[in-house]
Tab-separated table of C-alpha atoms in Angstrom:
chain	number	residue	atom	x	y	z
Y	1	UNK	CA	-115.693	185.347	87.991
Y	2	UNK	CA	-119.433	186.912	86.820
Y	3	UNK	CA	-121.544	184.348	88.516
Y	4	UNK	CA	-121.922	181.348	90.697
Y	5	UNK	CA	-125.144	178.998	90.320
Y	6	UNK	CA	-125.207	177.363	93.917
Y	7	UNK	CA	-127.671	174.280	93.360
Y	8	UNK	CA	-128.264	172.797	96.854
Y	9	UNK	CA	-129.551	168.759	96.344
Y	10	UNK	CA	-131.270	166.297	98.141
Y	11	UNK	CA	-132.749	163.099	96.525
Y	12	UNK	CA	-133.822	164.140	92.617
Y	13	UNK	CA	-130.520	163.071	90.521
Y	14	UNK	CA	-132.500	163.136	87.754
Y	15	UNK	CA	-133.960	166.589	87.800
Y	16	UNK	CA	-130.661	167.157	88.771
Y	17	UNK	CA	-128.935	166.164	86.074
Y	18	UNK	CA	-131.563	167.950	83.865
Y	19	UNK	CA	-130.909	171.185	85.816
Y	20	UNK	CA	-126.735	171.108	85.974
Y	21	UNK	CA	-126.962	170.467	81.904
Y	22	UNK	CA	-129.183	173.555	81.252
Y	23	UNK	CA	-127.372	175.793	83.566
Y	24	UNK	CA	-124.634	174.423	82.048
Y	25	UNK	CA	-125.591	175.326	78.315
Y	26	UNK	CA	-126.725	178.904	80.296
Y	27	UNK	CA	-122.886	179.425	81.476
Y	28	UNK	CA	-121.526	179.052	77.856
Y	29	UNK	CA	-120.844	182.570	77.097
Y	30	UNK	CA	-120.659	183.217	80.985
Y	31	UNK	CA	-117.166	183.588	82.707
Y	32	UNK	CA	-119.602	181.493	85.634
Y	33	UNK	CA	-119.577	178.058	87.750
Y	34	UNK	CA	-121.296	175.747	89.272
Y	35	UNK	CA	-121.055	174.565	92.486
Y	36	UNK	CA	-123.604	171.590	93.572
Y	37	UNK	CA	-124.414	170.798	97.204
Y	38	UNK	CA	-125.625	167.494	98.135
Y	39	UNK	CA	-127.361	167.089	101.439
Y	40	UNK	CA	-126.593	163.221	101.938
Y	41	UNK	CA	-128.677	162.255	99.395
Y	42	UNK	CA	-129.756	158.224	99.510
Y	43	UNK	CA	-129.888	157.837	95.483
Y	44	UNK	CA	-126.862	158.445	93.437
Y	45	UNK	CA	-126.934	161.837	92.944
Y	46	UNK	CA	-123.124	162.440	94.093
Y	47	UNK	CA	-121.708	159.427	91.868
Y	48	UNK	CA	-124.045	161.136	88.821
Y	49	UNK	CA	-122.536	164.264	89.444
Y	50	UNK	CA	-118.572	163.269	89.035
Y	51	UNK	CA	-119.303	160.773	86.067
Y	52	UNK	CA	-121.738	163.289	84.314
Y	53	UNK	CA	-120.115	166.411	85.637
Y	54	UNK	CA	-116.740	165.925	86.929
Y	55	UNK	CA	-116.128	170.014	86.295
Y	56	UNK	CA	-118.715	171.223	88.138
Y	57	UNK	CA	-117.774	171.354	92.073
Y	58	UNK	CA	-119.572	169.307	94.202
Y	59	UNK	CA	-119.526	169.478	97.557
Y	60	UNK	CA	-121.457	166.340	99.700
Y	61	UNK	CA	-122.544	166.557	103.456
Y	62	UNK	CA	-122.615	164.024	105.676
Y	63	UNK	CA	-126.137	164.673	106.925
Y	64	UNK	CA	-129.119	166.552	105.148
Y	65	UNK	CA	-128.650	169.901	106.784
Y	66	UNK	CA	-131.539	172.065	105.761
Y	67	UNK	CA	-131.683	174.360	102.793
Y	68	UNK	CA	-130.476	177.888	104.592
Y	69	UNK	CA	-127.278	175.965	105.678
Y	70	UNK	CA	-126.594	173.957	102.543
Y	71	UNK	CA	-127.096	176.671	100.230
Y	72	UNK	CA	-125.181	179.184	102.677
Y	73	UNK	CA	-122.289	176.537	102.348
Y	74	UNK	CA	-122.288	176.737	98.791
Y	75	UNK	CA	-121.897	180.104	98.783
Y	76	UNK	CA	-118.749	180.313	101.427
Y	77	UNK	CA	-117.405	178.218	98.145
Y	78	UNK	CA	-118.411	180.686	95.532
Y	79	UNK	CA	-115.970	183.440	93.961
Y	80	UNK	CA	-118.614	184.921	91.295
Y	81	UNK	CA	-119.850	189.113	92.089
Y	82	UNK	CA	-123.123	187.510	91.649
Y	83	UNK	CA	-124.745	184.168	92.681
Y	84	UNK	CA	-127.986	182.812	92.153
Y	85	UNK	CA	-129.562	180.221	94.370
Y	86	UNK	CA	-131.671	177.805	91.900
Y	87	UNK	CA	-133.331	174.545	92.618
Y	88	UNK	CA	-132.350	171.513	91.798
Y	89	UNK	CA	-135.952	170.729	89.871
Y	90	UNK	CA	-135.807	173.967	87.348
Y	91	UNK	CA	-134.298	174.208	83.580
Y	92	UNK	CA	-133.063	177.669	82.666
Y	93	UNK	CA	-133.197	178.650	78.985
Y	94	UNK	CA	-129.796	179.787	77.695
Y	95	UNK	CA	-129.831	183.019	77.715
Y	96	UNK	CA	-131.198	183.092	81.454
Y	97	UNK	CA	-128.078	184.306	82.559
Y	98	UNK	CA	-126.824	186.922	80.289
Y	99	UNK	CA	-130.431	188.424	80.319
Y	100	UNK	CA	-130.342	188.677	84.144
Y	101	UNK	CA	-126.876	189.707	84.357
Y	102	UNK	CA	-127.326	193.009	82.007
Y	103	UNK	CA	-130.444	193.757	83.977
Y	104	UNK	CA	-128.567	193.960	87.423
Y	105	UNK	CA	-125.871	195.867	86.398
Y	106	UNK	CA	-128.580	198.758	85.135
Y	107	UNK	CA	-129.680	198.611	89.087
Y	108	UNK	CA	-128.140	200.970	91.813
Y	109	UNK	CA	-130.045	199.769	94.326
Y	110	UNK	CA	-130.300	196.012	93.823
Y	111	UNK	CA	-131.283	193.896	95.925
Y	112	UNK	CA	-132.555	190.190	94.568
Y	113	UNK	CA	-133.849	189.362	91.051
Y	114	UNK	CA	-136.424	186.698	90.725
Y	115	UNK	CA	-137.493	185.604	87.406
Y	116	UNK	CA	-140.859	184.587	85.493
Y	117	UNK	CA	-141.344	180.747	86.880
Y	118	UNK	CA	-143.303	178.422	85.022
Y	119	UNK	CA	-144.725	174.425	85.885
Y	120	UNK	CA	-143.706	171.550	83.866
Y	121	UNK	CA	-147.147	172.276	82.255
Y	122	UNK	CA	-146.624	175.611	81.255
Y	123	UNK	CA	-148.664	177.226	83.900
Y	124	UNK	CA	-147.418	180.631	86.136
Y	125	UNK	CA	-146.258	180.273	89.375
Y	126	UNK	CA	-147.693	183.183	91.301
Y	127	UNK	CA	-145.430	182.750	93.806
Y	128	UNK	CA	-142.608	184.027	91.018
Y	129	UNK	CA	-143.428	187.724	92.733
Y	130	UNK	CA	-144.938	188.003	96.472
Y	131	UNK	CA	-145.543	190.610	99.143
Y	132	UNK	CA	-144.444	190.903	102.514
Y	133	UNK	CA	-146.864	188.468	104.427
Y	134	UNK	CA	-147.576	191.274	107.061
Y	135	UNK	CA	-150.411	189.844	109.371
Y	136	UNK	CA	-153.039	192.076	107.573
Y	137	UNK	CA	-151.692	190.060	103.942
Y	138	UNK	CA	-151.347	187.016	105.710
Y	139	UNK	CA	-155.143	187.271	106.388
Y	140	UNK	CA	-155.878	187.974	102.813
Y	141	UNK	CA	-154.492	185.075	101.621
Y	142	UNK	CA	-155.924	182.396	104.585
Y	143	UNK	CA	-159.297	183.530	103.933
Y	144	UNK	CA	-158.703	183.859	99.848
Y	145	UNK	CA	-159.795	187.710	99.845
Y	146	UNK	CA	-156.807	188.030	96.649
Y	147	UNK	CA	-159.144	186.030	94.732
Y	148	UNK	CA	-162.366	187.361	95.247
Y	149	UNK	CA	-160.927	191.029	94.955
Y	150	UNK	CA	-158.129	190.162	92.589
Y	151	UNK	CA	-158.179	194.264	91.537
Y	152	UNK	CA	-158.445	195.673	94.829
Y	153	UNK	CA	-154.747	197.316	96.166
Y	154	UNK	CA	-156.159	196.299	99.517
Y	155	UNK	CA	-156.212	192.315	99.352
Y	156	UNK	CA	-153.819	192.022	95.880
Y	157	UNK	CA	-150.358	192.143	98.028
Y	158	UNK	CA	-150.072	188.489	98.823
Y	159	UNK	CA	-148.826	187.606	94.812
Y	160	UNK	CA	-147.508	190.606	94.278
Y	161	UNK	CA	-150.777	191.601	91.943
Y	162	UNK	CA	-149.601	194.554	91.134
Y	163	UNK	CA	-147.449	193.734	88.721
Y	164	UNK	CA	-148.996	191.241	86.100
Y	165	UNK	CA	-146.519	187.888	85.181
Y	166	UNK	CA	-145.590	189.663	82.149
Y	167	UNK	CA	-144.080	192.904	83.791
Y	168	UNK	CA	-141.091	193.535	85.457
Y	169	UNK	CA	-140.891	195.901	88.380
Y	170	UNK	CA	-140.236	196.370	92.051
Y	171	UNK	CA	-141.642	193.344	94.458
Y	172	UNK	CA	-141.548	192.551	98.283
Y	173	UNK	CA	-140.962	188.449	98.061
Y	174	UNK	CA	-138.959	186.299	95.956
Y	175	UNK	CA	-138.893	182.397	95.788
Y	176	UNK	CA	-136.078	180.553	96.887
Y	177	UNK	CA	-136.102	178.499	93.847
Y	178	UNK	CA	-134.566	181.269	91.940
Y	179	UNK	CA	-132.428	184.544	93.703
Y	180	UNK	CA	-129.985	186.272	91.937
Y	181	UNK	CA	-128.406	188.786	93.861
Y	182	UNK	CA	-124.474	190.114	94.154
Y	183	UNK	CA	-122.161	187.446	96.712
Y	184	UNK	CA	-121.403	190.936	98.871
Y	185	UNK	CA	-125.024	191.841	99.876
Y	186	UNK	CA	-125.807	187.840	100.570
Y	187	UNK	CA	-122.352	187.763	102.653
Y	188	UNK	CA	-123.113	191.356	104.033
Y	189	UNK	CA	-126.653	190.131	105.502
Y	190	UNK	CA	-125.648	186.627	106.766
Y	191	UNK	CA	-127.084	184.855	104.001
Y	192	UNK	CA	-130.342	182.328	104.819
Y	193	UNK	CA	-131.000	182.268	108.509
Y	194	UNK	CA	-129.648	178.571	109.679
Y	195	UNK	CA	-132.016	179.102	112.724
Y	196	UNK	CA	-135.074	178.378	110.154
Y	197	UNK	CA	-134.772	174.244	108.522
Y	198	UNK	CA	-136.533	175.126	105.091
Y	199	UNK	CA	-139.817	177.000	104.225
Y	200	UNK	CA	-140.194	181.078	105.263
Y	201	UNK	CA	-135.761	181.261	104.571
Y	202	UNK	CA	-136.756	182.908	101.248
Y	203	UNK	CA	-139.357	185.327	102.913
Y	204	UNK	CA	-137.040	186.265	105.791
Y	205	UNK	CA	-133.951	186.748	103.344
Y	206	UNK	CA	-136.129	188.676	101.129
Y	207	UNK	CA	-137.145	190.831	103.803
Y	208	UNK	CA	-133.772	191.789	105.495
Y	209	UNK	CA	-132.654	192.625	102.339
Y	210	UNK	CA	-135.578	195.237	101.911
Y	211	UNK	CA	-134.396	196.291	105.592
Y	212	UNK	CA	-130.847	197.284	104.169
Y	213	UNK	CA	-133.062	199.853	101.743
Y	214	UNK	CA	-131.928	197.388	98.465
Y	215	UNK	CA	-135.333	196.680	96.032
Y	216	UNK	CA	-135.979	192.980	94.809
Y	217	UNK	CA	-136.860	192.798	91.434
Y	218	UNK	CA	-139.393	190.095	89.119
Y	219	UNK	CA	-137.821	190.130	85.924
Y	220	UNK	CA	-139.862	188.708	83.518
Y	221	UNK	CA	-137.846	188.495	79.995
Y	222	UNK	CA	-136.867	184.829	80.861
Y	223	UNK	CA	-138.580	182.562	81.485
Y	224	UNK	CA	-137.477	178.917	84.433
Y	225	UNK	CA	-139.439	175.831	84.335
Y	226	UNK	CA	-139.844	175.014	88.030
Y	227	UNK	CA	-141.562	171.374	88.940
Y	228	UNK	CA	-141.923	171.941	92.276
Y	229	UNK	CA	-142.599	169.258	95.249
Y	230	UNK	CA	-139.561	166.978	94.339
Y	231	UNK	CA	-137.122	167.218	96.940
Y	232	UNK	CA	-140.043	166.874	99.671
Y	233	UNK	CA	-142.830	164.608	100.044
Y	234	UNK	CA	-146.052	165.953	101.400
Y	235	UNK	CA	-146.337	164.088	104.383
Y	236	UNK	CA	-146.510	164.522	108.336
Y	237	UNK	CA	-143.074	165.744	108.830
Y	238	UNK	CA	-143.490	168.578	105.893
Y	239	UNK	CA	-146.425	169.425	107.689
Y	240	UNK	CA	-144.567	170.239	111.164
Y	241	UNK	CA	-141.821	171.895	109.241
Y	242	UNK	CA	-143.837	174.189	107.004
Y	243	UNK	CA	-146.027	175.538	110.870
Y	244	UNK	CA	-142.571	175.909	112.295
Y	245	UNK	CA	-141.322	177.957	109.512
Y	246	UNK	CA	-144.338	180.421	109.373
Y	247	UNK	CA	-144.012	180.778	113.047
Y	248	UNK	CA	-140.320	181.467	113.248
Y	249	UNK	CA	-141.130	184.429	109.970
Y	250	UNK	CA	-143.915	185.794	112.663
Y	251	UNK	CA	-141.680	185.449	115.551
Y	252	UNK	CA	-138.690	186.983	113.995
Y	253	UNK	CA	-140.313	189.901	112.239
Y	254	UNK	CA	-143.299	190.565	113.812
Y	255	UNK	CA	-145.077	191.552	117.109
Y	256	UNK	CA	-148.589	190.266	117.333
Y	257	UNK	CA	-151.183	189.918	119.819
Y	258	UNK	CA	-152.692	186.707	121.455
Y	259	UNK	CA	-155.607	186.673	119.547
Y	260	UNK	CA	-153.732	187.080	115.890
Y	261	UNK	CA	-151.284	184.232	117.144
Y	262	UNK	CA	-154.415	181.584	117.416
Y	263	UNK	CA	-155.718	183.097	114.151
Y	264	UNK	CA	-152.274	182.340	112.320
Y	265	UNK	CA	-151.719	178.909	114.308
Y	266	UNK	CA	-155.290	177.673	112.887
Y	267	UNK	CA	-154.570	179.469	109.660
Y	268	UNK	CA	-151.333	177.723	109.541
Y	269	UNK	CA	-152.326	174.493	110.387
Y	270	UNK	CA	-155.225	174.595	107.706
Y	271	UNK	CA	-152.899	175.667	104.306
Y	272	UNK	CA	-150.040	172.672	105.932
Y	273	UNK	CA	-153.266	169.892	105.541
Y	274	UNK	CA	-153.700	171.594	102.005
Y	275	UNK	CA	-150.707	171.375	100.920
Y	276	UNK	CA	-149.900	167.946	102.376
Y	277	UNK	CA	-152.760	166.404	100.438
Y	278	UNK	CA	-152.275	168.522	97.339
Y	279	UNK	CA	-148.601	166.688	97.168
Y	280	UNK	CA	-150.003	163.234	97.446
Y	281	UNK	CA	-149.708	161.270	93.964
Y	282	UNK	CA	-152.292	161.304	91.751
Y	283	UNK	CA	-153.119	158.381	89.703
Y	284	UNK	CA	-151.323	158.733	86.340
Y	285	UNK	CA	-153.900	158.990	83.336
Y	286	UNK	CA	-151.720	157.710	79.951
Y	287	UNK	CA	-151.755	159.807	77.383
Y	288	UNK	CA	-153.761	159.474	74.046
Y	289	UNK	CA	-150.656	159.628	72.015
Y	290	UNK	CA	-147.085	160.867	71.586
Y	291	UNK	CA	-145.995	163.710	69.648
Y	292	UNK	CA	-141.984	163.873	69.565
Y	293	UNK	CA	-139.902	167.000	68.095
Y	294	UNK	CA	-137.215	165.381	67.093
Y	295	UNK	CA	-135.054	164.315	64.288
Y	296	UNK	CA	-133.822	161.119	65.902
Y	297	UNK	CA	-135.426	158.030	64.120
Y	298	UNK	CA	-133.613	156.009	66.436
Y	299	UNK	CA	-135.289	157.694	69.372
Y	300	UNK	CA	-138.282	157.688	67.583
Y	301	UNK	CA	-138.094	153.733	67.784
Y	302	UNK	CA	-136.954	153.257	71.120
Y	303	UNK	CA	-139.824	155.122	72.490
Y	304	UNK	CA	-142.247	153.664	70.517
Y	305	UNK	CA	-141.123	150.140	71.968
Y	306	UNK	CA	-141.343	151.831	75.318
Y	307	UNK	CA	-144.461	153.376	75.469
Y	308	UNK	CA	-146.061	150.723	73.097
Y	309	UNK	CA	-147.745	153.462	71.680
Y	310	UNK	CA	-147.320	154.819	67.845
Y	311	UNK	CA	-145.176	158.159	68.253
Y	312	UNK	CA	-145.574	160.651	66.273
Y	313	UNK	CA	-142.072	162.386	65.178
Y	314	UNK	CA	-142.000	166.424	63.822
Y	315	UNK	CA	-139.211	167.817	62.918
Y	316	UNK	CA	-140.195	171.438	63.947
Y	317	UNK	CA	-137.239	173.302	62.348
Y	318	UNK	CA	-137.355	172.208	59.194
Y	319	UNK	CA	-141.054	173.537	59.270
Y	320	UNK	CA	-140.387	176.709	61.166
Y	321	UNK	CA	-141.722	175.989	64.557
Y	322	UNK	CA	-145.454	176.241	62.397
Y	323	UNK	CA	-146.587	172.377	62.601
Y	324	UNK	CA	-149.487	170.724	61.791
Y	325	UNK	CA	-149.111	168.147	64.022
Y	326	UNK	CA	-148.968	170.574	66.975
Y	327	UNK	CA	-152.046	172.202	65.323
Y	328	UNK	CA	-153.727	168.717	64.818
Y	329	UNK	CA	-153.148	167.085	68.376
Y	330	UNK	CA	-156.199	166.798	70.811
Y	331	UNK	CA	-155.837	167.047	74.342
Y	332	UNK	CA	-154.104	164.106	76.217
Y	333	UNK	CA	-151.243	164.217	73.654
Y	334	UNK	CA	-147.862	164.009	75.458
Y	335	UNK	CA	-145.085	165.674	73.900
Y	336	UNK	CA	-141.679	164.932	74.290
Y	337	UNK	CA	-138.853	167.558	73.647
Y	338	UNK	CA	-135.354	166.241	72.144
Y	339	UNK	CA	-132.892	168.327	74.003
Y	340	UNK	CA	-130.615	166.863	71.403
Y	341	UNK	CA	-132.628	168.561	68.789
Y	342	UNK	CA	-134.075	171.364	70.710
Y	343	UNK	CA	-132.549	174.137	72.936
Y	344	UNK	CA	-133.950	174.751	76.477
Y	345	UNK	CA	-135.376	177.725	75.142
Y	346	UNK	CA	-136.959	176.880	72.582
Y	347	UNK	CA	-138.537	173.449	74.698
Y	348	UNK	CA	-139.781	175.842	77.130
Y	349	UNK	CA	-141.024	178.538	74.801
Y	350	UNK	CA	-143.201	175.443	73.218
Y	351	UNK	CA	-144.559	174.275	76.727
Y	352	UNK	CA	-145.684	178.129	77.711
Y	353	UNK	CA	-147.183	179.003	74.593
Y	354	UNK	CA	-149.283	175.577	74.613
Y	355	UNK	CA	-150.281	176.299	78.089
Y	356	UNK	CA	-154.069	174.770	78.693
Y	357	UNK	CA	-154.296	172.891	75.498
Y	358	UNK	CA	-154.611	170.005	77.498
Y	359	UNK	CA	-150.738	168.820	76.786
Y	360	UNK	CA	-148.650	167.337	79.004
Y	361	UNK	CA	-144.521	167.003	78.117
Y	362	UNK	CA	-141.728	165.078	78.823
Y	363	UNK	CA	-138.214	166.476	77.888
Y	364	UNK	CA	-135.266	164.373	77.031
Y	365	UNK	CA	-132.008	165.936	78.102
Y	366	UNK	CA	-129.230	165.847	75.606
Y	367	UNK	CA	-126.768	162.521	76.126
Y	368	UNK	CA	-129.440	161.109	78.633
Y	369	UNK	CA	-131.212	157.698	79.044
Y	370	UNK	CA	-134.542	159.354	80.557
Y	371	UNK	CA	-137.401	161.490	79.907
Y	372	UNK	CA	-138.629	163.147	82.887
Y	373	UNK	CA	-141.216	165.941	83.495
Y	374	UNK	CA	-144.094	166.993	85.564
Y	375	UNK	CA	-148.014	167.408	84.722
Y	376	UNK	CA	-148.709	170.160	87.487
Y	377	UNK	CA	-147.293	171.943	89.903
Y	378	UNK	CA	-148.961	169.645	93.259
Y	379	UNK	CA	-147.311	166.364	92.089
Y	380	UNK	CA	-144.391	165.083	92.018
Y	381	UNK	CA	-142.722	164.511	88.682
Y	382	UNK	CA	-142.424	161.233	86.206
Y	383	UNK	CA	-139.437	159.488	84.964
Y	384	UNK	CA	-139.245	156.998	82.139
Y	385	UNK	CA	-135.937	155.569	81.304
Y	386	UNK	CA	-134.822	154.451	77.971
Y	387	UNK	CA	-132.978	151.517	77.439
């Protein structure tokens, strides 16, 4: 077995289901599996799962036990030479895989491989490639020194600004949305530290694997949507979870004095209120108008009914991926991407190389009732079913 995609859940069967297909697409030419952990989720992710999938393995706690132990569970239940941890709110394009997998094996030293992430609206997550968030980076980054100096080798290390989003090369940090690494080195380390509920796990597995003198990797030749925020709300107890994370990195790792412990605390406490409010929903502005790429009249219809709106339908492949309408459409156009028409690539190709043109998107996956997406990375997603 090449590779097992562990995919540890908890309340997004939709995203899910979105997720498992493309990964599923990605295993095609992949001697791979898929093994899908659910940690007690109260929506019907599990039932989903063996009607949609009944293949893929899925394996369903009895509580939610954190993300180090679920995903480290997975794992015990993998038999690929390589695993990757993804989330269950990313699509991989279909050559994810086979692009990651030749990379690796070119590695002697190899550690984890992250990958270019994007958000549902096409925008890069800087958080694809980090540093080491020593105390001295940690500073940079409370007091926003990476962005006034965004050139200087002195505040840069937080992202990883050394390397640009479109360069591939040696990096501290990886997210735990996406690791690939070989099963032996995640077994051989412990894999995520259970001691730790969810937050700094990806940190302090990326940084005991830089102990054992392996080099993490960004690899940016493909490319993940990631739409972030959807198996937590932003509220009091992610607040209290995300401090006691950072503090268990600093405690673990680190020996600092008294008055770098208050700093970090107050630090700490300050980017958990930002986050917490940057989560909260926003109120959802409709869009101008629909643009589908499709060749489904019939959805065409539907949606129209749905949205009571006039959809536009282009049939991008017939015209060679060079459209008017895409040319034509103003900002506040939503476009929706037929994964019955269109490959995962080629949707997420479209959403990064319209990137700030004011678009939002929706994509439909293939043999699916639903659109779903997400306008930026500090919201949760949407979800409109078709009936």
């Amino acid at each position: 077995m090449q590779l097992s995609v562990i995919i540890l859940n908890y309340n997004v069967r939709y995203f899910l289901e979105l997720c498992v297909l493309s990964v599923q697409n990605a295993l095609s030419t992949i001697e791979g599996e898929i093994i899908v952990v659910d940690n007690n989720s109260s929506d019907d992710s599990g039932e989903m799962m063996k009607i949609r999938f009944p293949n893929v393995k899925l394996i369903e706690n009895a509580a939610n036990l954190g993300f180090p132990k679920g995903n480290n569970i997975g794992v015990d239940q993998a038999t690929g030479d390589y695993i990757c941890i993804l989330n269950p709110d990313t699509v991989v394009a279909e050559d994810t895989f086979e692009k990651l997998l030749a990379f690796a094996k070119t590695k002697q030293d190899l550690g984890i491989v992250g990958c270019k992430l994007i958000d549902g609206a096409g925008n890069f997550l800087p958080e694809s490639k980090r540093g080491v968030p020593t105390p001295w980076v940690a500073f940079t980054k409370v007091m926003s020194l990476y962005k006034v100096f965004p050139k200087s080798e002195w505040f840069n290390k937080y992202y990883a600004q050394h390397l640009s989003e479109n360069q591939t090369g040696k990096v501290d940090i990886l997210v735990g949305a996406f690791m690939f690494m070989k099963r032996e080195l995640y077994l051989e380390i412990g894999g995520f530290d259970e001691n730790c509920f969810m937050y700094s796990d990806d940190i302090d597995l990326s940084y005991r694997v830089l102990q054992k003198e392996k080099a993490n990797y960004y690899f940016h030749e493909t490319t993940v949507i990631h739409y972030k925020g959807e198996s937590t709300i932003k509220d009091g107890t992610y607040m209290r979870r995300f401090q006691d994370a950072m503090n268990f990195f600093y405690r673990k790792h680190f020996k600092v004095s008294v008055f770098f412990s208050v700093f970090m605390k107050i630090g700490i406490l300050f980017f958990s209120f930002v986050k917490m409010f940057q989560g909260r929903q926003k109120i959802k502005k409709t869009p101008n108008s629909y643009l589908l790429l499709s060749n489904s009249v019939d959805l065409e219809k539907k949606l129209s009914l749905i949205l009571q709106n006039k959809i536009v339908i282009s049939d991008l492949k017939k015209e060679k991926m060079v459209n008017s309408s895409l040319q034509s459409s103003k900002k506040g156009t939503e476009i929706i991407l037929d994964n019955n028409f269109l490959s995962f690539k080629e949707s997420i190709d479209i959403i990064e190389l319209l990137k700030n043109r004011g678009f939002t998107y929706k994509i439909v996956p293939k043999n699916a009732c639903f659109l779903i997406g997400s306008d930026n990375s500090n919201e949760r997603g949407e979800l409109i079913k078709i009936e």
